[in-house]
Amino acid sequence: MPQIFVTQQDGQQLTLTVPSGRRLMEALRDGGTTVEGTCGGACSCGSCHVYVDDAWLTKLTEAEDDEREMIEAIGDVIEVRPSSRLACQIQMSDALDGLTLTIAEAI
């Protein structure tokens, strides 16, 4: 099972083991992080906003239009970066073993 390395908003670092096929948002929400996943993965709230470490961006599937639009919308309220992604739109796989990310400021 892939492991991910998470930095929370307060700087606390966690290592989580995530089964392949699970949404990253669910793993973060259930793994004791500050991610709420308010919309349950429908890509409609931005509460699972994360900053993916630059080294991992090319290993993720490209963000689809609805994710890009939601990230743009939350940019009016919180900091959005080129590495911004919604964790609900990232499906875990063995290829993402070692994924490193930082949880963005809560909305």
PDB file of C-alpha atoms in Angstrom:
ATOM      1  CA  MET A   1       0.000   0.000   0.000  1.00  0.00           C
ATOM      2  CA  PRO A   2       1.291   3.463  -0.857  1.00  0.00           C
ATOM      3  CA  GLN A   3       2.471   5.774   1.892  1.00  0.00           C
ATOM      4  CA  ILE A   4       1.958   9.517   1.714  1.00  0.00           C
ATOM      5  CA  PHE A   5       3.728  12.266   3.616  1.00  0.00           C
ATOM      6  CA  VAL A   6       1.492  15.068   4.816  1.00  0.00           C
ATOM      7  CA  THR A   7       2.335  18.439   6.339  1.00  0.00           C
ATOM      8  CA  GLN A   8      -0.631  19.970   8.130  1.00  0.00           C
ATOM      9  CA  GLN A   9      -1.336  23.688   8.364  1.00  0.00           C
ATOM     10  CA  ASP A  10       0.362  23.864  11.778  1.00  0.00           C
ATOM     11  CA  GLY A  11       3.520  22.198  10.439  1.00  0.00           C
ATOM     12  CA  GLN A  12       2.815  18.810  12.002  1.00  0.00           C
ATOM     13  CA  GLN A  13       3.947  15.999   9.728  1.00  0.00           C
ATOM     14  CA  LEU A  14       2.121  12.703   9.304  1.00  0.00           C
ATOM     15  CA  THR A  15       2.755   9.554   7.344  1.00  0.00           C
ATOM     16  CA  LEU A  16      -0.366   7.739   6.168  1.00  0.00           C
ATOM     17  CA  THR A  17      -0.756   4.384   4.449  1.00  0.00           C
ATOM     18  CA  VAL A  18      -3.463   4.526   1.808  1.00  0.00           C
ATOM     19  CA  PRO A  19      -4.943   1.618  -0.136  1.00  0.00           C
ATOM     20  CA  SER A  20      -4.695   1.898  -3.914  1.00  0.00           C
ATOM     21  CA  GLY A  21      -8.013   2.894  -5.447  1.00  0.00           C
ATOM     22  CA  ARG A  22      -9.043   5.102  -2.528  1.00  0.00           C
ATOM     23  CA  ARG A  23      -9.552   8.837  -2.946  1.00  0.00           C
ATOM     24  CA  LEU A  24      -6.814  10.876  -1.334  1.00  0.00           C
ATOM     25  CA  MET A  25      -9.443  13.070   0.351  1.00  0.00           C
ATOM     26  CA  GLU A  26     -10.916  10.086   2.192  1.00  0.00           C
ATOM     27  CA  ALA A  27      -7.495   9.015   3.435  1.00  0.00           C
ATOM     28  CA  LEU A  28      -6.721  12.527   4.674  1.00  0.00           C
ATOM     29  CA  ARG A  29     -10.150  12.980   6.286  1.00  0.00           C
ATOM     30  CA  ASP A  30     -10.028   9.616   8.034  1.00  0.00           C
ATOM     31  CA  GLY A  31      -6.312   9.805   8.838  1.00  0.00           C
ATOM     32  CA  GLY A  32      -6.454  12.483  11.508  1.00  0.00           C
ATOM     33  CA  THR A  33      -5.670  15.505   9.359  1.00  0.00           C
ATOM     34  CA  THR A  34      -7.574  18.774   9.207  1.00  0.00           C
ATOM     35  CA  VAL A  35      -9.168  17.877   5.846  1.00  0.00           C
ATOM     36  CA  GLU A  36     -12.949  17.785   6.188  1.00  0.00           C
ATOM     37  CA  GLY A  37     -14.090  16.662   2.747  1.00  0.00           C
ATOM     38  CA  THR A  38     -17.367  18.486   3.305  1.00  0.00           C
ATOM     39  CA  CYS A  39     -18.920  17.632  -0.076  1.00  0.00           C
ATOM     40  CA  GLY A  40     -17.935  13.976   0.151  1.00  0.00           C
ATOM     41  CA  GLY A  41     -15.813  14.080  -2.977  1.00  0.00           C
ATOM     42  CA  ALA A  42     -18.201  15.842  -5.352  1.00  0.00           C
ATOM     43  CA  CYS A  43     -15.626  18.530  -6.223  1.00  0.00           C
ATOM     44  CA  SER A  44     -17.972  21.234  -5.022  1.00  0.00           C
ATOM     45  CA  CYS A  45     -16.514  22.733  -1.845  1.00  0.00           C
ATOM     46  CA  GLY A  46     -12.722  22.979  -1.898  1.00  0.00           C
ATOM     47  CA  SER A  47     -12.357  21.780   1.712  1.00  0.00           C
ATOM     48  CA  CYS A  48      -9.815  19.165   0.596  1.00  0.00           C
ATOM     49  CA  HIS A  49      -7.489  21.699  -1.053  1.00  0.00           C
ATOM     50  CA  VAL A  50      -3.853  20.603  -0.882  1.00  0.00           C
ATOM     51  CA  TYR A  51      -0.518  21.754  -2.273  1.00  0.00           C
ATOM     52  CA  VAL A  52       1.208  18.827  -3.941  1.00  0.00           C
ATOM     53  CA  ASP A  53       4.995  18.807  -3.806  1.00  0.00           C
ATOM     54  CA  ASP A  54       6.298  19.935  -7.202  1.00  0.00           C
ATOM     55  CA  ALA A  55       8.168  16.653  -7.759  1.00  0.00           C
ATOM     56  CA  TRP A  56       4.847  14.799  -7.762  1.00  0.00           C
ATOM     57  CA  LEU A  57       2.771  17.020 -10.042  1.00  0.00           C
ATOM     58  CA  THR A  58       3.690  15.173 -13.236  1.00  0.00           C
ATOM     59  CA  LYS A  59       2.801  11.824 -11.648  1.00  0.00           C
ATOM     60  CA  LEU A  60      -0.806  12.849 -11.028  1.00  0.00           C
ATOM     61  CA  THR A  61      -3.554  12.743 -13.600  1.00  0.00           C
ATOM     62  CA  GLU A  62      -4.248  16.204 -14.977  1.00  0.00           C
ATOM     63  CA  ALA A  63      -6.943  18.222 -13.224  1.00  0.00           C
ATOM     64  CA  GLU A  64     -10.233  18.236 -15.119  1.00  0.00           C
ATOM     65  CA  ASP A  65     -12.273  21.370 -15.825  1.00  0.00           C
ATOM     66  CA  ASP A  66     -14.524  21.091 -12.751  1.00  0.00           C
ATOM     67  CA  GLU A  67     -11.510  20.802 -10.444  1.00  0.00           C
ATOM     68  CA  ARG A  68      -9.719  23.727 -12.098  1.00  0.00           C
ATOM     69  CA  GLU A  69     -12.884  25.842 -11.819  1.00  0.00           C
ATOM     70  CA  MET A  70     -13.309  25.020  -8.113  1.00  0.00           C
ATOM     71  CA  ILE A  71      -9.664  25.858  -7.400  1.00  0.00           C
ATOM     72  CA  GLU A  72     -10.088  29.141  -9.246  1.00  0.00           C
ATOM     73  CA  ALA A  73     -13.220  29.911  -7.204  1.00  0.00           C
ATOM     74  CA  ILE A  74     -11.575  29.237  -3.841  1.00  0.00           C
ATOM     75  CA  GLY A  75      -8.698  31.470  -4.919  1.00  0.00           C
ATOM     76  CA  ASP A  76     -10.918  34.420  -4.045  1.00  0.00           C
ATOM     77  CA  VAL A  77     -10.778  33.324  -0.399  1.00  0.00           C
ATOM     78  CA  ILE A  78      -7.488  31.474   0.169  1.00  0.00           C
ATOM     79  CA  GLU A  79      -4.071  31.169  -1.438  1.00  0.00           C
ATOM     80  CA  VAL A  80      -3.987  29.096  -4.598  1.00  0.00           C
ATOM     81  CA  ARG A  81      -0.667  27.929  -6.010  1.00  0.00           C
ATOM     82  CA  PRO A  82       0.369  26.191  -9.244  1.00  0.00           C
ATOM     83  CA  SER A  83       0.574  23.003  -7.158  1.00  0.00           C
ATOM     84  CA  SER A  84      -2.998  23.328  -5.838  1.00  0.00           C
ATOM     85  CA  ARG A  85      -5.180  20.256  -6.211  1.00  0.00           C
ATOM     86  CA  LEU A  86      -8.374  18.947  -4.658  1.00  0.00           C
ATOM     87  CA  ALA A  87      -7.634  15.702  -2.856  1.00  0.00           C
ATOM     88  CA  CYS A  88     -11.080  14.348  -3.738  1.00  0.00           C
ATOM     89  CA  GLN A  89      -9.981  14.238  -7.372  1.00  0.00           C
ATOM     90  CA  ILE A  90      -6.793  12.240  -6.760  1.00  0.00           C
ATOM     91  CA  GLN A  91      -7.168   8.463  -6.897  1.00  0.00           C
ATOM     92  CA  MET A  92      -4.402   6.689  -5.011  1.00  0.00           C
ATOM     93  CA  SER A  93      -2.299   4.083  -6.781  1.00  0.00           C
ATOM     94  CA  ASP A  94       0.973   2.278  -6.182  1.00  0.00           C
ATOM     95  CA  ALA A  95       2.598   4.843  -8.501  1.00  0.00           C
ATOM     96  CA  LEU A  96       1.889   7.509  -5.853  1.00  0.00           C
ATOM     97  CA  ASP A  97       3.853   5.745  -3.118  1.00  0.00           C
ATOM     98  CA  GLY A  98       5.801   8.523  -1.383  1.00  0.00           C
ATOM     99  CA  LEU A  99       3.456  11.348  -2.433  1.00  0.00           C
ATOM    100  CA  THR A 100       4.260  14.488  -0.475  1.00  0.00           C
ATOM    101  CA  LEU A 101       1.755  17.282   0.110  1.00  0.00           C
ATOM    102  CA  THR A 102       0.769  20.135   2.376  1.00  0.00           C
ATOM    103  CA  ILE A 103      -2.791  20.761   3.474  1.00  0.00           C
ATOM    104  CA  ALA A 104      -3.881  24.230   2.414  1.00  0.00           C
ATOM    105  CA  GLU A 105      -5.566  26.790   4.644  1.00  0.00           C
ATOM    106  CA  ALA A 106      -9.164  25.842   5.437  1.00  0.00           C
ATOM    107  CA  ILE A 107     -11.957  27.687   3.717  1.00  0.00           C
TER     108      ILE A 107
END
